[in-house]
Coordinates of C-alpha atoms (C1' of nucleotides) in Angstrom, one line a residue:
Chain Y
X54 CA 1.9 -55.7 63.4
X55 CA 1.4 -55.9 59.9
X56 CA -1.4 -57.8 59.0
X57 CA -1.3 -60.3 56.5
X58 CA -3.3 -58.5 54.0
X59 CA -2.4 -55.0 54.0
X60 CA 0.3 -52.5 55.4
X61 CA -0.2 -49.3 56.1
X62 CA 1.7 -46.3 55.3
X63 CA 2.5 -43.3 57.5
X64 CA 1.5 -40.8 55.3
X65 CA -1.8 -42.0 53.8
X66 CA -5.1 -43.4 54.9
X67 CA -4.6 -46.1 52.2
X68 CA -2.5 -48.8 52.7
X69 CA 0.7 -49.5 49.9
X70 CA -0.1 -53.1 49.3
X71 CA -3.6 -54.7 49.4
X72 CA -4.2 -58.1 48.9
X73 CA -0.4 -58.6 47.2
X74 CA -1.7 -55.2 44.6
X75 CA 1.3 -53.2 45.0
X76 CA -0.5 -49.9 45.5
X77 CA 1.3 -46.8 43.3
X78 CA -0.1 -43.6 43.4
X79 CA -2.4 -44.0 40.5
X80 CA -3.8 -46.8 42.1
X81 CA -4.2 -45.2 45.2
X82 CA -5.6 -42.3 44.1
X83 CA -8.2 -43.9 41.7
X84 CA -8.7 -46.5 45.0
X85 CA -9.5 -43.1 47.0
X86 CA -11.5 -41.2 44.4
X87 CA -13.9 -45.0 44.1
X88 CA -14.4 -44.8 48.0
X89 CA -14.9 -41.0 47.6
X90 CA -17.2 -41.3 44.7
X91 CA -20.1 -44.3 45.6
X92 CA -22.0 -43.6 42.3
X93 CA -20.4 -45.9 40.4
X94 CA -18.2 -43.7 38.0
X95 CA -17.1 -44.8 34.5
X96 CA -13.2 -45.0 33.7
X97 CA -13.8 -41.7 31.9
X98 CA -15.2 -40.4 34.7
X99 CA -12.1 -41.6 37.1
X100 CA -10.0 -40.5 34.8
X101 CA -11.4 -36.9 34.7
X102 CA -11.7 -36.7 39.0
X103 CA -8.0 -38.2 39.1
X104 CA -6.0 -35.5 36.5
X105 CA -5.5 -32.6 39.3
X106 CA -4.1 -34.9 41.2
X107 CA -2.1 -36.7 39.2
X108 CA -2.1 -34.5 36.0
X109 CA -0.5 -36.6 33.4
X110 CA -1.9 -39.6 34.0
X111 CA -3.4 -41.2 30.7
X112 CA -6.8 -43.4 30.6
X113 CA -5.0 -46.2 29.5
X114 CA -3.5 -45.8 32.9
X115 CA -7.5 -45.9 34.4
X116 CA -8.0 -49.0 32.6
X117 CA -4.9 -51.1 33.7
X118 CA -5.4 -49.9 37.5
X119 CA -9.2 -50.7 37.7
X120 CA -8.4 -53.7 35.4
X121 CA -6.1 -54.9 38.3
X122 CA -7.8 -53.1 41.8
X123 CA -10.7 -55.6 39.9
X124 CA -8.7 -58.9 39.4
X125 CA -7.5 -58.6 43.2
X126 CA -11.1 -57.8 44.9
X127 CA -10.6 -54.7 45.9
X128 CA -13.1 -53.4 43.5
X129 CA -16.1 -54.2 41.5
X130 CA -17.1 -53.8 38.0
X131 CA -20.6 -53.6 37.1
X132 CA -22.2 -53.3 33.3
X133 CA -25.3 -52.5 32.6
X134 CA -26.5 -53.4 29.3
X135 CA -24.3 -51.8 26.7
X136 CA -23.0 -49.6 28.8
X137 CA -19.2 -48.1 30.0
X138 CA -18.3 -50.4 32.8
X139 CA -18.9 -48.8 36.0
X140 CA -16.4 -49.3 39.3
X141 CA -17.7 -49.5 42.6
X142 CA -15.8 -50.0 45.8
X143 CA -18.4 -51.4 48.0
X144 CA -17.7 -55.4 47.9
X145 CA -20.9 -56.3 49.9
X146 CA -22.9 -58.6 48.1
X147 CA -25.4 -56.1 46.9
X148 CA -27.3 -55.7 43.3
X149 CA -28.1 -52.6 41.4
X150 CA -30.9 -50.8 40.5
X151 CA -31.0 -48.4 38.2
X152 CA -33.7 -45.1 37.5
X153 CA -34.5 -45.3 34.6
X154 CA -35.3 -41.2 34.6
X155 CA -31.5 -39.7 36.4
X156 CA -29.6 -42.6 35.3
X157 CA -28.9 -42.7 39.0
X158 CA -28.0 -46.3 40.1
X159 CA -28.2 -47.3 43.3
X160 CA -26.7 -50.3 45.5
X161 CA -29.6 -52.7 47.3
X162 CA -28.1 -54.9 49.8
X163 CA -30.0 -58.2 49.9
X164 CA -31.7 -59.0 53.0
X165 CA -29.5 -61.0 55.3
X166 CA -30.2 -64.4 54.9
X167 CA -30.5 -64.8 51.8
X168 CA -30.0 -67.4 49.1
X169 CA -31.5 -66.6 45.6
X170 CA -30.7 -69.8 44.2
X171 CA -33.3 -71.7 46.0
X172 CA -35.9 -69.9 44.0
X173 CA -34.0 -70.8 40.9
X174 CA -34.4 -73.8 38.3
X175 CA -30.7 -74.5 38.4
X176 CA -29.3 -77.1 35.4
X177 CA -28.5 -80.1 37.5
X178 CA -24.6 -79.9 38.8
X179 CA -24.7 -76.1 38.7
X180 CA -22.2 -74.9 41.0
X181 CA -23.3 -70.9 41.4
X182 CA -19.7 -68.9 42.1
X183 CA -21.7 -65.8 41.2
X184 CA -25.3 -63.7 41.4
X185 CA -25.7 -61.2 39.1
X186 CA -29.1 -58.5 40.5
X187 CA -29.9 -55.7 38.3
X188 CA -33.5 -53.7 38.7
X189 CA -34.5 -51.4 36.6
X190 CA -37.6 -48.6 37.1
X191 CA -38.5 -45.4 38.7
X192 CA -38.5 -43.8 42.0
X193 CA -41.2 -42.1 42.7
X194 CA -41.7 -39.4 45.3
X195 CA -45.1 -39.2 46.3
Chain B
X81 CA -61.5 -64.5 11.8
X82 CA -57.9 -62.8 12.1
X83 CA -56.6 -62.5 15.2
X84 CA -55.9 -58.5 16.4
X85 CA -52.4 -59.1 17.5
X86 CA -51.3 -61.6 15.1
X87 CA -52.2 -62.3 11.5
X88 CA -51.0 -65.8 9.9
X89 CA -49.7 -66.3 5.9
X90 CA -50.7 -69.6 3.9
X91 CA -46.9 -70.2 3.5
X92 CA -44.9 -70.4 6.9
X93 CA -45.5 -71.0 10.5
X94 CA -44.3 -67.2 11.2
X95 CA -47.2 -64.9 10.9
X96 CA -47.1 -61.6 8.9
X97 CA -47.8 -59.4 11.7
X98 CA -46.6 -59.7 15.4
X99 CA -47.6 -56.9 17.8
X100 CA -47.8 -54.5 15.2
X101 CA -44.7 -55.1 13.5
X102 CA -44.4 -56.3 10.3
X103 CA -43.0 -59.4 9.5
X104 CA -40.7 -58.6 6.7
X105 CA -38.4 -62.3 5.5
X106 CA -35.1 -60.8 6.9
X107 CA -37.4 -60.1 10.4
X108 CA -39.0 -63.5 9.6
X109 CA -35.4 -65.6 8.7
X110 CA -33.9 -64.0 11.8
X111 CA -36.8 -64.7 13.9
X112 CA -37.1 -68.6 13.5
X113 CA -33.9 -69.0 13.6
X114 CA -33.8 -67.2 17.4
X115 CA -37.1 -70.2 17.6
X116 CA -34.9 -73.3 16.3
X117 CA -31.6 -71.8 18.2
X118 CA -31.6 -71.4 21.5
X119 CA -28.4 -70.8 22.1
X120 CA -28.4 -66.8 22.8
X121 CA -26.8 -66.5 19.3
X122 CA -24.9 -63.2 19.2
X123 CA -26.3 -60.7 15.9
X124 CA -23.3 -62.3 13.7
X125 CA -24.0 -65.6 15.3
X126 CA -27.6 -64.7 13.6
X127 CA -25.7 -63.1 10.6
X128 CA -23.9 -66.9 9.6
X129 CA -26.8 -68.6 10.5
X130 CA -29.3 -66.8 7.8
X131 CA -27.0 -66.5 5.7
X132 CA -27.4 -69.1 3.2
X133 CA -32.0 -68.9 3.9
X134 CA -30.8 -64.9 2.3
X135 CA -27.6 -64.7 0.6
X136 CA -27.3 -61.3 0.5
X137 CA -28.4 -60.1 3.9
X138 CA -26.3 -57.9 5.4
X139 CA -25.0 -57.9 8.8
X140 CA -26.1 -53.8 9.5
X141 CA -29.9 -55.7 8.7
X142 CA -29.6 -58.5 11.4
X143 CA -28.9 -55.4 14.0
X144 CA -32.1 -53.2 12.6
X145 CA -34.0 -56.8 13.3
X146 CA -33.3 -57.9 16.4
X147 CA -33.6 -54.2 17.6
X148 CA -37.4 -54.0 15.7
X149 CA -38.1 -57.2 17.6
X150 CA -36.3 -56.2 20.9
X151 CA -38.6 -53.1 21.2
X152 CA -41.8 -55.0 20.1
X153 CA -41.0 -57.3 22.6
X154 CA -40.9 -60.1 20.3
X155 CA -37.5 -61.6 21.8
X156 CA -35.6 -60.5 24.5
X157 CA -31.6 -58.9 24.5
X158 CA -29.1 -60.4 26.8
X159 CA -25.7 -58.9 28.2
X160 CA -22.8 -60.6 30.1
X161 CA -20.3 -58.6 31.6
X162 CA -18.7 -57.0 27.9
X163 CA -19.4 -60.0 25.7
X164 CA -21.4 -59.2 22.0
X165 CA -25.0 -59.0 22.6
X166 CA -27.1 -62.3 22.5
X167 CA -30.4 -62.8 21.9
X168 CA -33.2 -65.2 23.2
X169 CA -36.5 -65.3 22.0
X170 CA -38.1 -67.2 25.8
X171 CA -40.2 -64.9 26.8
X172 CA -40.6 -66.2 29.9
X173 CA -39.1 -64.2 32.3
X174 CA -36.0 -65.6 33.5
X175 CA -32.1 -65.6 34.1
X176 CA -28.7 -67.2 32.8
X177 CA -26.5 -69.2 34.0
X178 CA -23.6 -68.7 32.6
X179 CA -21.6 -71.4 32.2
X180 CA -17.7 -70.5 33.1
X181 CA -16.0 -73.6 31.4
X182 CA -18.0 -74.0 28.1
X183 CA -19.4 -70.6 27.6
X184 CA -22.7 -71.5 27.0
X185 CA -25.6 -70.0 28.9
X186 CA -28.6 -71.9 30.1
X187 CA -32.3 -70.2 31.0
X188 CA -33.1 -70.4 34.4
X189 CA -37.2 -69.9 35.5
X190 CA -37.5 -68.1 38.8
X191 CA -40.0 -70.8 40.9
X192 CA -43.3 -70.1 40.8
X193 CA -44.9 -66.9 42.9
X194 CA -41.3 -65.3 43.8
X195 CA -40.9 -61.7 44.2
X196 CA -37.2 -61.5 44.4
X197 CA -37.6 -57.7 45.2
X198 CA -39.1 -59.2 48.3
X199 CA -35.3 -60.2 49.2
X200 CA -33.7 -56.8 48.5
X201 CA -33.9 -53.5 50.6
X202 CA -34.5 -51.3 47.9
X203 CA -34.1 -47.1 48.1
X204 CA -37.3 -45.9 49.1
X205 CA -40.0 -44.6 46.0
X206 CA -38.5 -47.4 43.7
X207 CA -40.8 -49.0 41.3
X208 CA -39.4 -51.8 39.8
X209 CA -40.2 -52.5 36.1
X210 CA -37.4 -55.4 34.9
X211 CA -35.0 -57.2 37.1
X212 CA -32.5 -59.5 35.9
X213 CA -30.5 -62.1 37.3
X214 CA -27.3 -63.8 36.3
X215 CA -25.6 -66.4 37.6
X216 CA -22.1 -67.4 37.1
X217 CA -20.7 -70.8 38.0
X218 CA -19.6 -74.3 37.0
X219 CA -21.6 -77.4 36.1
X220 CA -20.2 -80.5 38.3
X221 CA -20.6 -83.6 36.6
X222 CA -20.2 -86.1 39.1
Chain G
dA281 C1' -49.5 -48.9 -12.5
dT282 C1' -48.0 -45.2 -8.7
dC283 C1' -46.6 -43.2 -4.6
dG284 C1' -44.7 -42.7 0.3
dG285 C1' -43.1 -44.8 3.7
dA286 C1' -40.5 -48.2 5.7
dA287 C1' -36.1 -51.5 5.3
dT288 C1' -32.5 -53.0 3.4
dT289 C1' -27.8 -52.8 2.0
dG290 C1' -22.9 -51.7 2.4
dG291 C1' -19.3 -48.9 3.5
dA292 C1' -17.9 -45.2 7.3
dA293 C1' -18.2 -43.5 11.7
dT294 C1' -18.4 -44.3 16.9
dA295 C1' -17.0 -45.2 20.8
dA296 C1' -15.1 -48.2 24.7
dT297 C1' -11.5 -50.9 25.4
dT298 C1' -7.2 -53.4 24.8
dC299 C1' -2.9 -53.6 22.7
dT300 C1' 2.0 -52.4 21.5
dT301 C1' 6.2 -50.1 22.6
dG302 C1' 9.6 -47.5 24.8
dA303 C1' 10.3 -45.4 29.2
dT304 C1' 10.3 -45.0 34.1
dA305 C1' 10.1 -46.6 38.2
dT306 C1' 10.8 -50.5 42.1
dT307 C1' 11.6 -54.3 44.0
dG308 C1' 15.1 -58.1 45.5
dT309 C1' 19.9 -59.2 45.4
dT310 C1' 24.9 -59.0 45.6
Chain O
dA170 C1' 24.9 -48.8 46.5
dA171 C1' 24.6 -50.8 42.3
dC172 C1' 22.7 -54.0 39.1
dA173 C1' 19.3 -56.6 37.1
dA174 C1' 14.9 -58.6 36.8
dT175 C1' 10.3 -57.4 37.3
dA176 C1' 6.5 -54.1 37.3
dT177 C1' 3.8 -49.9 35.8
dC178 C1' 3.4 -46.1 32.9
dA179 C1' 2.3 -43.6 28.9
dA180 C1' 0.5 -42.1 24.7
dG181 C1' -1.2 -43.4 20.6
dA182 C1' -2.5 -46.9 17.6
dA183 C1' -5.6 -51.1 17.0
dT184 C1' -9.9 -53.7 17.7
dT185 C1' -14.5 -55.3 18.3
dA186 C1' -19.5 -54.4 18.8
dT187 C1' -22.4 -51.7 17.1
dT188 C1' -24.6 -47.3 14.6
dC189 C1' -25.0 -44.2 11.0
dC190 C1' -25.8 -42.7 7.2
dA191 C1' -27.3 -42.1 1.7
dA192 C1' -28.9 -44.8 -1.7
dT193 C1' -31.8 -48.0 -3.4
dT194 C1' -35.4 -51.6 -2.9
dC195 C1' -39.5 -53.2 -1.6
dC196 C1' -44.2 -53.0 -0.3
dG197 C1' -48.8 -51.6 0.5
dA198 C1' -52.2 -48.1 0.1
dT199 C1' -54.6 -45.4 -3.4

DNA sequence: ATCGGAATTGGAATAATTCTTGATATTGTT
DNA sequence: AACAATATCAAGAATTATTCCAATTCCGAT
């Protein structure tokens, strides 16, 4: 009873393979870190978090793994301004709110059934494949 | 009869000063290029376009000028993925549509009166200062 | 005309990411 | 199980956009 996309291993919660991508120890660990760590870490932050499980991991490998996971639609890459890329295991369609005061990034879900392109004057013939919504502001605590 | 924000020079269409920023020859030229050139050029593209009017302009100056213009709200900086920053003299609130096939970037106006934050589940207390909408797709010609 | 602060220049420095290469590991095939 | 083919990994070099820095140069106010 192996599902089409995912094959489970006996020893771990993370499958051996996800949507055609072989889940090596490095990829598993990096994916696990992103699942447990929802604050949109950078490649370097992932690298540091992974180091104690995989002491001789290299940063290049972190980049390779993140790239592979992104390419296979397993995680998302998030860019804000010209800062380092951040990575995110939340695959729901969502935007990001950047708290200018703390630097924190919060996921922002779209209210169900919202079609943003309805509110935009798109160029004629435009077919939208992807929409990215990023908000900047602060969180007032009063 | 000098207006508060803008003082005109006799020889050019571009004011000597805009919202408190002294418009030097370099800043004028760079601003002029962005007004005439609505395809969101990069700093380097601006540099090349400005070279014949200002032969000994340096790229660092282009970056300085663009930064000054952005800081004073005279132009906008636009980032897409991890590509070079692009610059844009269109100050209307708008998003960007990236044609994946041609690489072109089209401005996308918001339909009047649209409040996008109404369709987002923002974190409690969030005060939105800025919203950025970027679409990716292609333009079908049939 | 002079003085001081701002702007410009050119080159060096930085930082994130990508590339390269050789070593290892994994898979499919016999 | 052995082998070849392929994929992955590690380490460091290379790249690219951007920023920094120090030395002029420019401009406006006195």
